[in-house]
Amino acid sequence: MDKGQQRPVSRLLSILVPAAVASAAWAAWLGWDQHRDVHPDGSTTGPYEAWQVIGLVLTLLAPVCWAASRRHVAGAVFGTSAGLAAAAFYDWSDDASGLFAVGAGLVMLGSLAATSVVSAVTTAAGRGGGRTAA
């Protein structure tokens, strides 16, 4: 296979792999918990606990940093965000109100912002933080 054919495959994989990892992490951390907690006063919370969301974020931090450090910034940002948005959309799609689409959109926007910042910091750190030798 020549380099011209290898490059598009490499670019596609740099987006698909983080998307698959993000979807799998969503399923592992959040996908199994579907019930809301009812408190004695009748209010409900959930279905996710804070530790589940923190676990998801920490789990995704490693592959985002890894991809960004290898100059696959688009994959780190867009792949991870697409994977999380697709997982949220699928997980919440049984909501009769239709607001699940808004939630999935907010997950996408939040993950785009967070992965952009993490990728920028990782890339800058890999370049020596922009410092010059004296």
PDB file of C-alpha atoms in Angstrom:
ATOM      1  CA  MET A   1       0.000   0.000   0.000  1.00  0.00           C
ATOM      2  CA  ASP A   2       1.484   3.358  -0.950  1.00  0.00           C
ATOM      3  CA  LYS A   3       1.586   6.358   1.387  1.00  0.00           C
ATOM      4  CA  GLY A   4      -1.233   8.111  -0.502  1.00  0.00           C
ATOM      5  CA  GLN A   5      -3.667   5.333   0.423  1.00  0.00           C
ATOM      6  CA  GLN A   6      -2.328   4.914   3.946  1.00  0.00           C
ATOM      7  CA  ARG A   7      -2.890   8.531   4.948  1.00  0.00           C
ATOM      8  CA  PRO A   8      -6.723   8.625   4.618  1.00  0.00           C
ATOM      9  CA  VAL A   9      -6.991   5.312   6.482  1.00  0.00           C
ATOM     10  CA  SER A  10      -4.773   6.645   9.256  1.00  0.00           C
ATOM     11  CA  ARG A  11      -6.848   9.834   9.512  1.00  0.00           C
ATOM     12  CA  LEU A  12     -10.085   7.878   9.595  1.00  0.00           C
ATOM     13  CA  LEU A  13      -8.773   5.559  12.301  1.00  0.00           C
ATOM     14  CA  SER A  14      -7.534   8.518  14.344  1.00  0.00           C
ATOM     15  CA  ILE A  15     -11.181   9.634  14.599  1.00  0.00           C
ATOM     16  CA  LEU A  16     -12.926   6.246  14.785  1.00  0.00           C
ATOM     17  CA  VAL A  17     -10.746   4.782  17.542  1.00  0.00           C
ATOM     18  CA  PRO A  18     -11.343   7.637  20.033  1.00  0.00           C
ATOM     19  CA  ALA A  19     -15.064   7.549  19.145  1.00  0.00           C
ATOM     20  CA  ALA A  20     -15.216   3.829  19.904  1.00  0.00           C
ATOM     21  CA  VAL A  21     -13.242   4.268  23.130  1.00  0.00           C
ATOM     22  CA  ALA A  22     -15.547   7.101  24.247  1.00  0.00           C
ATOM     23  CA  SER A  23     -18.679   5.060  23.500  1.00  0.00           C
ATOM     24  CA  ALA A  24     -17.285   2.045  25.332  1.00  0.00           C
ATOM     25  CA  ALA A  25     -16.309   4.200  28.315  1.00  0.00           C
ATOM     26  CA  TRP A  26     -19.827   5.673  28.405  1.00  0.00           C
ATOM     27  CA  ALA A  27     -21.290   2.162  28.431  1.00  0.00           C
ATOM     28  CA  ALA A  28     -18.899   1.037  31.162  1.00  0.00           C
ATOM     29  CA  TRP A  29     -19.412   4.018  33.459  1.00  0.00           C
ATOM     30  CA  LEU A  30     -22.934   5.264  32.726  1.00  0.00           C
ATOM     31  CA  GLY A  31     -24.755   2.788  30.512  1.00  0.00           C
ATOM     32  CA  TRP A  32     -25.679   0.305  33.202  1.00  0.00           C
ATOM     33  CA  ASP A  33     -27.256   2.775  35.648  1.00  0.00           C
ATOM     34  CA  GLN A  34     -30.768   3.587  34.442  1.00  0.00           C
ATOM     35  CA  HIS A  35     -32.778   4.100  37.621  1.00  0.00           C
ATOM     36  CA  ARG A  36     -33.439   7.309  39.489  1.00  0.00           C
ATOM     37  CA  ASP A  37     -33.064   7.554  43.251  1.00  0.00           C
ATOM     38  CA  VAL A  38     -36.223   8.622  45.111  1.00  0.00           C
ATOM     39  CA  HIS A  39     -35.613  10.539  48.346  1.00  0.00           C
ATOM     40  CA  PRO A  40     -37.948  10.515  51.386  1.00  0.00           C
ATOM     41  CA  ASP A  41     -39.343  13.941  50.430  1.00  0.00           C
ATOM     42  CA  GLY A  42     -40.406  12.602  47.013  1.00  0.00           C
ATOM     43  CA  SER A  43     -37.683  14.295  44.975  1.00  0.00           C
ATOM     44  CA  THR A  44     -35.629  12.261  42.536  1.00  0.00           C
ATOM     45  CA  THR A  45     -31.997  12.399  41.455  1.00  0.00           C
ATOM     46  CA  GLY A  46     -29.922  10.511  38.980  1.00  0.00           C
ATOM     47  CA  PRO A  47     -29.625   8.255  37.217  1.00  0.00           C
ATOM     48  CA  TYR A  48     -25.883   8.971  37.464  1.00  0.00           C
ATOM     49  CA  GLU A  49     -23.807   9.553  40.548  1.00  0.00           C
ATOM     50  CA  ALA A  50     -20.936  12.037  40.586  1.00  0.00           C
ATOM     51  CA  TRP A  51     -18.332   9.272  40.900  1.00  0.00           C
ATOM     52  CA  GLN A  52     -19.562   7.709  37.644  1.00  0.00           C
ATOM     53  CA  VAL A  53     -19.157  10.931  35.678  1.00  0.00           C
ATOM     54  CA  ILE A  54     -15.762  11.622  37.264  1.00  0.00           C
ATOM     55  CA  GLY A  55     -14.688   8.079  36.372  1.00  0.00           C
ATOM     56  CA  LEU A  56     -15.768   8.624  32.759  1.00  0.00           C
ATOM     57  CA  VAL A  57     -13.836  11.897  32.521  1.00  0.00           C
ATOM     58  CA  LEU A  58     -10.684  10.424  34.052  1.00  0.00           C
ATOM     59  CA  THR A  59     -10.918   7.358  31.821  1.00  0.00           C
ATOM     60  CA  LEU A  60     -11.175   9.512  28.692  1.00  0.00           C
ATOM     61  CA  LEU A  61      -8.345  11.789  29.764  1.00  0.00           C
ATOM     62  CA  ALA A  62      -5.726   9.157  28.938  1.00  0.00           C
ATOM     63  CA  PRO A  63      -6.750   8.422  25.320  1.00  0.00           C
ATOM     64  CA  VAL A  64      -7.314  12.129  24.562  1.00  0.00           C
ATOM     65  CA  CYS A  65      -3.832  13.012  25.844  1.00  0.00           C
ATOM     66  CA  TRP A  66      -2.319  10.036  24.042  1.00  0.00           C
ATOM     67  CA  ALA A  67      -3.903  10.979  20.699  1.00  0.00           C
ATOM     68  CA  ALA A  68      -3.049  14.674  21.072  1.00  0.00           C
ATOM     69  CA  SER A  69       0.556  13.895  21.953  1.00  0.00           C
ATOM     70  CA  ARG A  70       0.825  11.963  18.676  1.00  0.00           C
ATOM     71  CA  ARG A  71      -0.581  14.920  16.725  1.00  0.00           C
ATOM     72  CA  HIS A  72      -3.994  13.359  16.178  1.00  0.00           C
ATOM     73  CA  VAL A  73      -5.701  16.407  17.666  1.00  0.00           C
ATOM     74  CA  ALA A  74      -8.727  16.212  15.351  1.00  0.00           C
ATOM     75  CA  GLY A  75      -9.276  12.613  16.356  1.00  0.00           C
ATOM     76  CA  ALA A  76      -8.856  13.396  20.029  1.00  0.00           C
ATOM     77  CA  VAL A  77     -11.361  16.247  19.870  1.00  0.00           C
ATOM     78  CA  PHE A  78     -13.908  15.222  17.248  1.00  0.00           C
ATOM     79  CA  GLY A  79     -13.699  11.464  17.745  1.00  0.00           C
ATOM     80  CA  THR A  80     -14.164  11.618  21.503  1.00  0.00           C
ATOM     81  CA  SER A  81     -16.962  14.178  21.219  1.00  0.00           C
ATOM     82  CA  ALA A  82     -18.759  12.200  18.522  1.00  0.00           C
ATOM     83  CA  GLY A  83     -18.486   8.993  20.533  1.00  0.00           C
ATOM     84  CA  LEU A  84     -19.871  10.602  23.680  1.00  0.00           C
ATOM     85  CA  ALA A  85     -22.678  12.365  21.805  1.00  0.00           C
ATOM     86  CA  ALA A  86     -23.684   9.159  20.009  1.00  0.00           C
ATOM     87  CA  ALA A  87     -23.634   7.184  23.271  1.00  0.00           C
ATOM     88  CA  ALA A  88     -25.711   9.829  25.056  1.00  0.00           C
ATOM     89  CA  PHE A  89     -28.161  10.009  22.167  1.00  0.00           C
ATOM     90  CA  TYR A  90     -28.591   6.220  22.156  1.00  0.00           C
ATOM     91  CA  ASP A  91     -28.762   5.939  25.954  1.00  0.00           C
ATOM     92  CA  TRP A  92     -31.319   8.709  26.364  1.00  0.00           C
ATOM     93  CA  SER A  93     -33.391   8.154  23.196  1.00  0.00           C
ATOM     94  CA  ASP A  94     -36.221   6.435  25.077  1.00  0.00           C
ATOM     95  CA  ASP A  95     -37.184   9.786  26.652  1.00  0.00           C
ATOM     96  CA  ALA A  96     -40.715  10.607  25.475  1.00  0.00           C
ATOM     97  CA  SER A  97     -40.288  14.375  25.854  1.00  0.00           C
ATOM     98  CA  GLY A  98     -37.694  14.624  23.102  1.00  0.00           C
ATOM     99  CA  LEU A  99     -35.355  16.622  25.319  1.00  0.00           C
ATOM    100  CA  PHE A 100     -32.770  13.859  25.058  1.00  0.00           C
ATOM    101  CA  ALA A 101     -31.573  15.482  21.814  1.00  0.00           C
ATOM    102  CA  VAL A 102     -30.865  18.712  23.696  1.00  0.00           C
ATOM    103  CA  GLY A 103     -28.952  16.768  26.338  1.00  0.00           C
ATOM    104  CA  ALA A 104     -26.923  14.902  23.725  1.00  0.00           C
ATOM    105  CA  GLY A 105     -26.137  18.214  22.034  1.00  0.00           C
ATOM    106  CA  LEU A 106     -24.945  19.652  25.341  1.00  0.00           C
ATOM    107  CA  VAL A 107     -22.782  16.571  25.922  1.00  0.00           C
ATOM    108  CA  MET A 108     -21.263  17.144  22.490  1.00  0.00           C
ATOM    109  CA  LEU A 109     -20.598  20.855  23.101  1.00  0.00           C
ATOM    110  CA  GLY A 110     -19.131  20.223  26.542  1.00  0.00           C
ATOM    111  CA  SER A 111     -16.889  17.441  25.337  1.00  0.00           C
ATOM    112  CA  LEU A 112     -15.753  19.536  22.357  1.00  0.00           C
ATOM    113  CA  ALA A 113     -14.731  22.314  24.739  1.00  0.00           C
ATOM    114  CA  ALA A 114     -13.051  20.023  27.263  1.00  0.00           C
ATOM    115  CA  THR A 115     -11.171  17.892  24.734  1.00  0.00           C
ATOM    116  CA  SER A 116     -10.039  21.026  22.877  1.00  0.00           C
ATOM    117  CA  VAL A 117      -8.509  22.433  26.051  1.00  0.00           C
ATOM    118  CA  VAL A 118      -6.902  19.128  27.031  1.00  0.00           C
ATOM    119  CA  SER A 119      -5.525  18.641  23.507  1.00  0.00           C
ATOM    120  CA  ALA A 120      -4.137  22.184  23.393  1.00  0.00           C
ATOM    121  CA  VAL A 121      -2.420  21.766  26.752  1.00  0.00           C
ATOM    122  CA  THR A 122      -1.050  18.357  25.780  1.00  0.00           C
ATOM    123  CA  THR A 123       0.245  19.622  22.447  1.00  0.00           C
ATOM    124  CA  ALA A 124       1.842  22.680  24.065  1.00  0.00           C
ATOM    125  CA  ALA A 125       3.471  20.518  26.733  1.00  0.00           C
ATOM    126  CA  GLY A 126       4.831  18.215  24.042  1.00  0.00           C
ATOM    127  CA  ARG A 127       6.458  21.157  22.313  1.00  0.00           C
ATOM    128  CA  GLY A 128       8.142  22.299  25.498  1.00  0.00           C
ATOM    129  CA  GLY A 129       5.426  24.798  26.372  1.00  0.00           C
ATOM    130  CA  GLY A 130       6.709  27.287  23.831  1.00  0.00           C
ATOM    131  CA  ARG A 131       9.876  27.978  25.811  1.00  0.00           C
ATOM    132  CA  THR A 132      13.115  28.682  24.021  1.00  0.00           C
ATOM    133  CA  ALA A 133      16.538  27.561  25.101  1.00  0.00           C
ATOM    134  CA  ALA A 134      18.766  30.311  26.453  1.00  0.00           C
TER     135      ALA A 134
END
